[in-house]
PDB file of C-alpha atoms in Angstrom:
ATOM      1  CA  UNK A   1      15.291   6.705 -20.865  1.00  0.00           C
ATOM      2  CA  UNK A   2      12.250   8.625 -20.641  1.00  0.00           C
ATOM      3  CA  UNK A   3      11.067   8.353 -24.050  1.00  0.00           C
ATOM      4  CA  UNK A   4      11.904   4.219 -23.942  1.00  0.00           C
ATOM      5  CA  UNK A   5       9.430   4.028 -20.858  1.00  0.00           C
ATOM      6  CA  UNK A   6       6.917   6.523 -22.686  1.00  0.00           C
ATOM      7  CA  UNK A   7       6.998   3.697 -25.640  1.00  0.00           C
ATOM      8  CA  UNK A   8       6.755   0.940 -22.971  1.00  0.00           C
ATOM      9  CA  UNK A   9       3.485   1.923 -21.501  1.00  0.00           C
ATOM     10  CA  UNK A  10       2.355   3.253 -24.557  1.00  0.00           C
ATOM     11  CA  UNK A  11       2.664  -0.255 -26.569  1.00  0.00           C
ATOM     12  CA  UNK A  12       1.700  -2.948 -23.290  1.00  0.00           C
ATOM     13  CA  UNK A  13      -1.822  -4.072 -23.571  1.00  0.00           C
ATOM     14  CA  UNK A  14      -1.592  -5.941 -19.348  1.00  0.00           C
ATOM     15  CA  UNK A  15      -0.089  -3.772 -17.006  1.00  0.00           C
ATOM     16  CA  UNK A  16       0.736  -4.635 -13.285  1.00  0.00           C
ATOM     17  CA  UNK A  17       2.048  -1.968 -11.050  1.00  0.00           C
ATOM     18  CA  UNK A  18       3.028  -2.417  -7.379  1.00  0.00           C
ATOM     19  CA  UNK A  19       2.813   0.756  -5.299  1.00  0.00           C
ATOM     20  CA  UNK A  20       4.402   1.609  -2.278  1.00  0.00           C
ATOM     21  CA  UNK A  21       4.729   4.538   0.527  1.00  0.00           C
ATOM     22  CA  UNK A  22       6.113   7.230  -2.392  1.00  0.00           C
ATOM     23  CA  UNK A  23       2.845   7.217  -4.268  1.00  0.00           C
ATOM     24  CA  UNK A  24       1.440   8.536  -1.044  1.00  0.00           C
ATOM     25  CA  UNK A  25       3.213  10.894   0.016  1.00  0.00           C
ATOM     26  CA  UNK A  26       2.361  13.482  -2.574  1.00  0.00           C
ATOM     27  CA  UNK A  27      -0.707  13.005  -1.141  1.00  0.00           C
ATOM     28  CA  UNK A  28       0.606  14.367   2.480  1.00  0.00           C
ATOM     29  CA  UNK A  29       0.405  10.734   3.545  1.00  0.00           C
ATOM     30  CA  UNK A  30       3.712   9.900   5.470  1.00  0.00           C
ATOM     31  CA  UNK A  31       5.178   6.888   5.523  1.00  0.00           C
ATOM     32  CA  UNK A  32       4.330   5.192   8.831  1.00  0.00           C
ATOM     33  CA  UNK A  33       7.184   3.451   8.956  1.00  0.00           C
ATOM     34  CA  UNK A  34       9.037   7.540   9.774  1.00  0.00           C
ATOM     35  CA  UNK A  35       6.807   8.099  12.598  1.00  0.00           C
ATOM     36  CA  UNK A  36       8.056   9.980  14.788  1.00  0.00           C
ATOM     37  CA  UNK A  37       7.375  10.396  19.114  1.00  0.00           C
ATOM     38  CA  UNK A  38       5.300   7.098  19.179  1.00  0.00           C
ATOM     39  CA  UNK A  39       8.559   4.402  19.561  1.00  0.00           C
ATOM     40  CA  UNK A  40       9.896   3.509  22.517  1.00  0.00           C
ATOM     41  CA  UNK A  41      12.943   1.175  23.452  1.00  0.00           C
ATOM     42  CA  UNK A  42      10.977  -1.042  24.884  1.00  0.00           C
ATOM     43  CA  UNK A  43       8.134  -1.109  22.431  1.00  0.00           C
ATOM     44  CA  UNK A  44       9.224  -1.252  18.525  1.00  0.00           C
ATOM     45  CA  UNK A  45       6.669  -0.332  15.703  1.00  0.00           C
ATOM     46  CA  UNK A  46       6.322  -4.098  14.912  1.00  0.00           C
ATOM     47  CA  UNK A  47       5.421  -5.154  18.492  1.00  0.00           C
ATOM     48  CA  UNK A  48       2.893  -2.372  18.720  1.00  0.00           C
ATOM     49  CA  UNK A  49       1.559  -2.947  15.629  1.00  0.00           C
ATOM     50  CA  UNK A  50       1.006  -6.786  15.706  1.00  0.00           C
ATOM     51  CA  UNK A  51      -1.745  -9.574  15.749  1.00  0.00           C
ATOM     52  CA  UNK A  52      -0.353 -10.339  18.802  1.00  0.00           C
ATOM     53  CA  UNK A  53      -0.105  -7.091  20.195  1.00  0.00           C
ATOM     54  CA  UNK A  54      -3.796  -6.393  19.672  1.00  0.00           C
ATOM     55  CA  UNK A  55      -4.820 -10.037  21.108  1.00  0.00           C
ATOM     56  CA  UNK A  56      -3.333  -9.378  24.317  1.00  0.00           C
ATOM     57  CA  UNK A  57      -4.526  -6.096  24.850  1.00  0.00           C
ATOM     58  CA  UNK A  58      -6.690  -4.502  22.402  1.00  0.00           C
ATOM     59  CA  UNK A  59      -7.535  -0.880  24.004  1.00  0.00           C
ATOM     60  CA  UNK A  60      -3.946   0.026  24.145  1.00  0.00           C
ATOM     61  CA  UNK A  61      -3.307  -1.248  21.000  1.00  0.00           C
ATOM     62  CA  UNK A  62      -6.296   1.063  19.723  1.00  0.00           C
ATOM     63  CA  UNK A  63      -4.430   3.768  21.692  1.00  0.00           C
ATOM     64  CA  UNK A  64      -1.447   3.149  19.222  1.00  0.00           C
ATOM     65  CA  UNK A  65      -2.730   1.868  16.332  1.00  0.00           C
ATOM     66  CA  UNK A  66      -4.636   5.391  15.638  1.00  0.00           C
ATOM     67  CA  UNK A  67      -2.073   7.673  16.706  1.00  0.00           C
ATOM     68  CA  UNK A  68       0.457   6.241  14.100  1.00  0.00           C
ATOM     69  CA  UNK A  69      -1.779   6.035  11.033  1.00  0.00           C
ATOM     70  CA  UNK A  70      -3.827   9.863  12.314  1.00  0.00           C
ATOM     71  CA  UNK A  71      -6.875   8.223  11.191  1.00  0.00           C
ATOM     72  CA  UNK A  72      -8.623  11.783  11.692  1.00  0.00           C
ATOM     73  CA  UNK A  73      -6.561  13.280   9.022  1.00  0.00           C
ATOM     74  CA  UNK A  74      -7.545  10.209   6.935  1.00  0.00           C
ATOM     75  CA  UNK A  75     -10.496  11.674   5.193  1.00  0.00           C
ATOM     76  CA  UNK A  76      -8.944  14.971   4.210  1.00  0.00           C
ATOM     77  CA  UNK A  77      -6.065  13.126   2.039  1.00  0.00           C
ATOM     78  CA  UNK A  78      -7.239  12.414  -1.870  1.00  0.00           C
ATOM     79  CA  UNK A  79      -5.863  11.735  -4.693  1.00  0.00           C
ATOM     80  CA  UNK A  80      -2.428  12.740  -6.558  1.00  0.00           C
ATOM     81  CA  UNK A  81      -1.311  13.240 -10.071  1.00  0.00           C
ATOM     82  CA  UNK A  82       0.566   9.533  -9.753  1.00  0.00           C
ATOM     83  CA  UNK A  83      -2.862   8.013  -8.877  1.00  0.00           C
ATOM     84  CA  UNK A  84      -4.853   9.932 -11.545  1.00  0.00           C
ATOM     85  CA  UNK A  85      -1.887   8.730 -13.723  1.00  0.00           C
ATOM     86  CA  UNK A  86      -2.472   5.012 -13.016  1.00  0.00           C
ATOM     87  CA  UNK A  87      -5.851   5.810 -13.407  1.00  0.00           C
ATOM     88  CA  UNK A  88      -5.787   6.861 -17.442  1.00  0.00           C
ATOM     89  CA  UNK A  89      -3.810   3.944 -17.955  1.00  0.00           C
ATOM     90  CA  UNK A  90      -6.584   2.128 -17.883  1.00  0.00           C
ATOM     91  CA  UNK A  91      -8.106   3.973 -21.045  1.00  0.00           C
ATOM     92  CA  UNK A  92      -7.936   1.392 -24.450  1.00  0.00           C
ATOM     93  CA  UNK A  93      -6.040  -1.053 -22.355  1.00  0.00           C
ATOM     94  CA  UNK A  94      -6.958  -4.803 -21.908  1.00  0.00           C
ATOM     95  CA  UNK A  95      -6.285  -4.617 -18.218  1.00  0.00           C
ATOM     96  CA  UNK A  96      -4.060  -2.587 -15.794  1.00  0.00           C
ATOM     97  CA  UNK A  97      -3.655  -3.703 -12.023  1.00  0.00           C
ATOM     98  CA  UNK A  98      -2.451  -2.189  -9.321  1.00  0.00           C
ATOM     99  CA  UNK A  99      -1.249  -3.917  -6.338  1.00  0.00           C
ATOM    100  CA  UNK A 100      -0.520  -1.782  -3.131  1.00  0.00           C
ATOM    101  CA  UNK A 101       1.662  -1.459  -0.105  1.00  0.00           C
ATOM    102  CA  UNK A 102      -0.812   1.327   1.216  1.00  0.00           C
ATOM    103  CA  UNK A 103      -3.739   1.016   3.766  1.00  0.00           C
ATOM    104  CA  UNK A 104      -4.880   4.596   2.436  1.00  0.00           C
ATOM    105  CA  UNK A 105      -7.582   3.713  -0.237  1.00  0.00           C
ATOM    106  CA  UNK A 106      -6.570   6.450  -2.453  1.00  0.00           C
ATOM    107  CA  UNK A 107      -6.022   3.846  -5.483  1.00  0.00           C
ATOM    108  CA  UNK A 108      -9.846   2.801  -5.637  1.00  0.00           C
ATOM    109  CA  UNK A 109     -10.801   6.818  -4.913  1.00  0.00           C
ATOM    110  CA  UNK A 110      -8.929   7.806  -7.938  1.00  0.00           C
ATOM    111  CA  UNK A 111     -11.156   4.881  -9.847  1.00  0.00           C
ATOM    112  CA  UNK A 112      -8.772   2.182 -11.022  1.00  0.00           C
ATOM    113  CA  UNK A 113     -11.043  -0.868 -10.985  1.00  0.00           C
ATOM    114  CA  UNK A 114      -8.677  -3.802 -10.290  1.00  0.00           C
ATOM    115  CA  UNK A 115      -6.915  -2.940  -7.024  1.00  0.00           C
ATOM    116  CA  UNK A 116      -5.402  -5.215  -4.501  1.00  0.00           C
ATOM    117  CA  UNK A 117      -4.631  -3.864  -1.091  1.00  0.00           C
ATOM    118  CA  UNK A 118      -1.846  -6.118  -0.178  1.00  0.00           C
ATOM    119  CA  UNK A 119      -1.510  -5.155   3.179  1.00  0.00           C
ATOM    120  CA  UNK A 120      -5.126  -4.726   3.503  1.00  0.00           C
ATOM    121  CA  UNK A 121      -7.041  -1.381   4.368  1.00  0.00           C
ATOM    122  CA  UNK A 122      -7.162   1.851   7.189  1.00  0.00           C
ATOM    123  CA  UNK A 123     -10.629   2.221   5.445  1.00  0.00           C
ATOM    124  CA  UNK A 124     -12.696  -0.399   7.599  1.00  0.00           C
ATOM    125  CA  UNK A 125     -12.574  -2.574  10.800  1.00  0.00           C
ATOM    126  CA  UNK A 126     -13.647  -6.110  11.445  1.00  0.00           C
ATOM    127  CA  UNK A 127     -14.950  -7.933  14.443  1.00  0.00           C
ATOM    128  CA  UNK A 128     -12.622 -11.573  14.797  1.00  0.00           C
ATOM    129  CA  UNK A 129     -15.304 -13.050  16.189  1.00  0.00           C
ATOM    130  CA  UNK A 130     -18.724 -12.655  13.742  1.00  0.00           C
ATOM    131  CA  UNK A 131     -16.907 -11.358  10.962  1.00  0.00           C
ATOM    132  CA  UNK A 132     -19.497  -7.762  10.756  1.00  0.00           C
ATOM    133  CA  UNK A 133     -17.124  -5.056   9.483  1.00  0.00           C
ATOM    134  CA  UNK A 134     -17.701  -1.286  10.222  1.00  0.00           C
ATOM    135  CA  UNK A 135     -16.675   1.593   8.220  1.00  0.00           C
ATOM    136  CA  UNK A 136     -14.148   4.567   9.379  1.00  0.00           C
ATOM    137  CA  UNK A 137     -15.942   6.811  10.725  1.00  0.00           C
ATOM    138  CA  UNK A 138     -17.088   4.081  13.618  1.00  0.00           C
ATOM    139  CA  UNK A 139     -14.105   3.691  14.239  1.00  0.00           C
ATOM    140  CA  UNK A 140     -13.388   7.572  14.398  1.00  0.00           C
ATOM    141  CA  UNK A 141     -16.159   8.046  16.356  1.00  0.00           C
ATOM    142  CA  UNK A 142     -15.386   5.363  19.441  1.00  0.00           C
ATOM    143  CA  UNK A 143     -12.141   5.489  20.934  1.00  0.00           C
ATOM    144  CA  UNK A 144     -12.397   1.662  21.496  1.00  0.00           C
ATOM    145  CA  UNK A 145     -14.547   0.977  18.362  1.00  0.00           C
ATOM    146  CA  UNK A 146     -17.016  -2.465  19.619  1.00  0.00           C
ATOM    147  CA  UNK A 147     -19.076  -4.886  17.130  1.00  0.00           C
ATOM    148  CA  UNK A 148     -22.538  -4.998  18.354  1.00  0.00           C
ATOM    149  CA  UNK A 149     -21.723  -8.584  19.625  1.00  0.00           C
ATOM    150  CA  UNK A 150     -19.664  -6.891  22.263  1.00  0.00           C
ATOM    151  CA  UNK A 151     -16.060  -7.708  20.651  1.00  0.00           C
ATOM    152  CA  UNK A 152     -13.410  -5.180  19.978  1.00  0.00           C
ATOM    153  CA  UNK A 153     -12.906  -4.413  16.562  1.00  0.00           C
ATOM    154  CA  UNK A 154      -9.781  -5.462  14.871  1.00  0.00           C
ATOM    155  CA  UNK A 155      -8.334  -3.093  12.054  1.00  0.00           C
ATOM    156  CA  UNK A 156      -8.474  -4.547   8.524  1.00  0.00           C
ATOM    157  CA  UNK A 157      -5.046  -3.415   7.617  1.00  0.00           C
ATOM    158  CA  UNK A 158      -2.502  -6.852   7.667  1.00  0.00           C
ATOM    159  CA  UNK A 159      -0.776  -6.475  10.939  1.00  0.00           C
ATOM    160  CA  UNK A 160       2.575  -7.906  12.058  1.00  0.00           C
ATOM    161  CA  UNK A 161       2.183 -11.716  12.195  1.00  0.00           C
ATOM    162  CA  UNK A 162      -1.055 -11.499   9.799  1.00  0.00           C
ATOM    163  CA  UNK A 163      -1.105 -13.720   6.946  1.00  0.00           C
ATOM    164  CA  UNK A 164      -1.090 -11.812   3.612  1.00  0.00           C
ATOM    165  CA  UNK A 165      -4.369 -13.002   1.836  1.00  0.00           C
ATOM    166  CA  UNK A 166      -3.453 -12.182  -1.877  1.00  0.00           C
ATOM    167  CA  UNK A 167       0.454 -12.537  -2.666  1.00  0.00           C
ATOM    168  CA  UNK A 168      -0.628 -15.671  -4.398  1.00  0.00           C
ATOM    169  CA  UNK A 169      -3.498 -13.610  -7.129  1.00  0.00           C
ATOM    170  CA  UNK A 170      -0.144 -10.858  -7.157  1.00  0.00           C
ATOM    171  CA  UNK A 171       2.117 -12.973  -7.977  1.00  0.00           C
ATOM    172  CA  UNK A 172      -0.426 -14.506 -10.866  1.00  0.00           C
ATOM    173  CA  UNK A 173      -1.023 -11.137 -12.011  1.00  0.00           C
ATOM    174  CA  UNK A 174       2.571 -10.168 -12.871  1.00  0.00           C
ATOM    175  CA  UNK A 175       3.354 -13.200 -14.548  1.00  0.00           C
ATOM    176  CA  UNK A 176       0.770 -12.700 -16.815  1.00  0.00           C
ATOM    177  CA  UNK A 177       1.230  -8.881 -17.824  1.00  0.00           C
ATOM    178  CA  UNK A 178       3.149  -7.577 -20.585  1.00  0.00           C
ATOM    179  CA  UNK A 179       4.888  -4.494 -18.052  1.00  0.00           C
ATOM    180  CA  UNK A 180       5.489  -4.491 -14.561  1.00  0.00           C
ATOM    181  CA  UNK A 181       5.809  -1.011 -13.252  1.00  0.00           C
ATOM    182  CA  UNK A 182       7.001  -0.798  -9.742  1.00  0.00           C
ATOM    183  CA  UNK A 183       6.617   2.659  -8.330  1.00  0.00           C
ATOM    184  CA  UNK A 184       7.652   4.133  -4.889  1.00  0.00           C
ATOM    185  CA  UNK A 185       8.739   1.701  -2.735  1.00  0.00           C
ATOM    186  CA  UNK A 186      12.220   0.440  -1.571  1.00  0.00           C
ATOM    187  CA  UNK A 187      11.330  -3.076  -2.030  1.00  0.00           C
ATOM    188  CA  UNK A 188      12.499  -3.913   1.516  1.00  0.00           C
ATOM    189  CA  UNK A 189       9.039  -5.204   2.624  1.00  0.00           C
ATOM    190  CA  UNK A 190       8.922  -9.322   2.340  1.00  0.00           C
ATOM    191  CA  UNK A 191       6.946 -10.844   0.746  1.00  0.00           C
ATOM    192  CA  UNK A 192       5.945  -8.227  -1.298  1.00  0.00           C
ATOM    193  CA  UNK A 193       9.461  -7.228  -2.613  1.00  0.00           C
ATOM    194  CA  UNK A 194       9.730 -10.788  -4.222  1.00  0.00           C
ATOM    195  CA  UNK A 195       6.840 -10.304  -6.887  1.00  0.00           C
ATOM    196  CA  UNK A 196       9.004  -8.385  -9.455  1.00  0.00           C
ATOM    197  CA  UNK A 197      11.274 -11.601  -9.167  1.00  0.00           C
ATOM    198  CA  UNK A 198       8.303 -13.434 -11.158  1.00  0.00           C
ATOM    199  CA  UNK A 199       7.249 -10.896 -13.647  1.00  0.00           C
ATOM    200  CA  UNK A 200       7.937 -12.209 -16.926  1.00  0.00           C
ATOM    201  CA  UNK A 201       7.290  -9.010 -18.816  1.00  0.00           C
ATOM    202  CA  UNK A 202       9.563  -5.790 -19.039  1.00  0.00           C
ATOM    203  CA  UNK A 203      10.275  -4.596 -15.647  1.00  0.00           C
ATOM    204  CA  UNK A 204      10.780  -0.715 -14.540  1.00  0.00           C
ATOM    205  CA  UNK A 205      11.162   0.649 -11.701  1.00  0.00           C
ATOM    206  CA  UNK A 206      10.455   4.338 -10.219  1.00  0.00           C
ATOM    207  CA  UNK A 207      11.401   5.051  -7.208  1.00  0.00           C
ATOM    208  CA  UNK A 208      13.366   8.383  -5.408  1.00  0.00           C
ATOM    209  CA  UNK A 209      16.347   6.506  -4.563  1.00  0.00           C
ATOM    210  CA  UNK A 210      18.117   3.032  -5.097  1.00  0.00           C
ATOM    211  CA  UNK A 211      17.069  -0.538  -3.986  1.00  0.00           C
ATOM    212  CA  UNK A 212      18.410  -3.207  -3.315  1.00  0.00           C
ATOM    213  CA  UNK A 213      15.873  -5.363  -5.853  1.00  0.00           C
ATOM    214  CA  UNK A 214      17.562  -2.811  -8.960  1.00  0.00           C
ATOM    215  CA  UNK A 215      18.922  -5.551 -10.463  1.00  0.00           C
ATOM    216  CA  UNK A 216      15.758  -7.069 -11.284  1.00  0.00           C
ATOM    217  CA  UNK A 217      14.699  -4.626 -13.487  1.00  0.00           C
ATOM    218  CA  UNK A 218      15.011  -3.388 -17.084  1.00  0.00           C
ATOM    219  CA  UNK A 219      14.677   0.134 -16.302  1.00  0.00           C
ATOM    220  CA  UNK A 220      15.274   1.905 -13.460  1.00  0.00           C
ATOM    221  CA  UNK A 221      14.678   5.978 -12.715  1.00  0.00           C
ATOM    222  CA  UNK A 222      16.193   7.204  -8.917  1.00  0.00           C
ATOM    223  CA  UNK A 223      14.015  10.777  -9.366  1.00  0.00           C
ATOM    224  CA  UNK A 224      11.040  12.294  -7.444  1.00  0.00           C
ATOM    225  CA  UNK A 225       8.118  10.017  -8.445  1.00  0.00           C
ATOM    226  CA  UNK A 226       5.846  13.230  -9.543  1.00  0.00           C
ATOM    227  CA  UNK A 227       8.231  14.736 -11.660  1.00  0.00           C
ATOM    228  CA  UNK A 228       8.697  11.430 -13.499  1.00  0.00           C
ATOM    229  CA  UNK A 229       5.280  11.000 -13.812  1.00  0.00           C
ATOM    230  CA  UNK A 230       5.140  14.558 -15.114  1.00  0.00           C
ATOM    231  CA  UNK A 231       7.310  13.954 -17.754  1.00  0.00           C
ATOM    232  CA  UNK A 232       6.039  10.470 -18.864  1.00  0.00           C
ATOM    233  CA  UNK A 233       2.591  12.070 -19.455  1.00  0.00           C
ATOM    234  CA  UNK A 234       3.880  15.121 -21.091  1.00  0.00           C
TER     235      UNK A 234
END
């Protein structure tokens, strides 16, 4: 099946991969859904980490909101050899996009040039009322990070009851590329797990165990992402 794939990539001219959590993690990047000592009975991850949960009361939600994703740590994470993959794609291609489930950046740092951060960014914060956005290390730096207009800040990364800004340019791009390549995710995420759905090219997915969207695709590999990768570039 290997060798199939290797032909895949090697003869598609548009490629659209969708990224999740597993591309990360080789990065030391955990999944933030597998938190651990931040959940309480009465509080679930999606209550904490909500639009609403922020509107009603912001500083505690800061409290949360940077203990879950360690922004500290943020700025020692880089690159893997799945991102620097993605990246040489890109070489004598038409076009290769990546849309991504992470908040981490690490796509654009490895220097793919047509990246959409579906669920938006850890990388920068916003003020809701003026619109000024501030970079990381503000945000670092203040334990209740404020716009100069006096507001609190709100993270850019698509919270819980957010609209998602660009499923509608996703879905455009995988309807018009010749391979969709769907690599560490579990596809249990709507409306994000309903792209591959519209892909009208081959369809593979990579991913360390099974999904419930496998019967989507043409190809599927249950293996450790990096080793996969490994082998497809060997």
């Amino acid at each position: 099946m290997i060798a199939a794939i290797k032909d895949i990539i090697k003869n598609s001219n548009h490629i659209a991969v969708l990224t999740g959590a597993g591309v990360s993690t080789a990065s030391g990047i955990p999944d933030f859904r597998s938190s651990e000592g931040l959940w309480t009975a009465e509080r679930s991850r999606e209550e904490l980490m909500s639009s609403a949960f922020f509107h009603e009361n912001p500083e505690e939600f800061w409290h949360y909101y940077k203990s879950i994703f360690k922004l500290k740590l943020l700025q020692n994470y880089g690159p893997n050899q799945v991102h620097r993959f993605l990246n040489e794609l890109e070489y004598g291609r038409e076009r290769v996009d990546i849309v991504t489930q992470n908040v981490d950046g690490l796509h654009t740092a490895a220097g793919n040039g047509n990246v959409i951060e579906y669920h938006g960014t850890l990388k920068t914060a916003s003020c809701p009322v003026c619109g000024t956005t501030f970079s990381l290390e503000k945000v670092i730096e203040e334990t209740i990070p404020y716009c100069s207009c006096g507001n609190i800040l709100k993270p850019d990364v698509v919270l819980f009851g957010d609209m998602i800004r660009f499923h509608e340019e996703a879905e455009n791009l995988v309807k018009k590329a010749d391979l969709t390549l769907v690599l560490g995710t579990s596809l249990s995420v709507m409306p994000f797990n309903m792209l591959p759905m519209v892909a009208t090219g081959t369809k593979i997915l990579i991913n360390n165990y099974p999904t419930d969207k496998d019967y989507m695709f043409d190809y599927c590999i249950h293996d450790d992402l990096s080793e996969v990768i490994e082998k497809l570039k060997a």
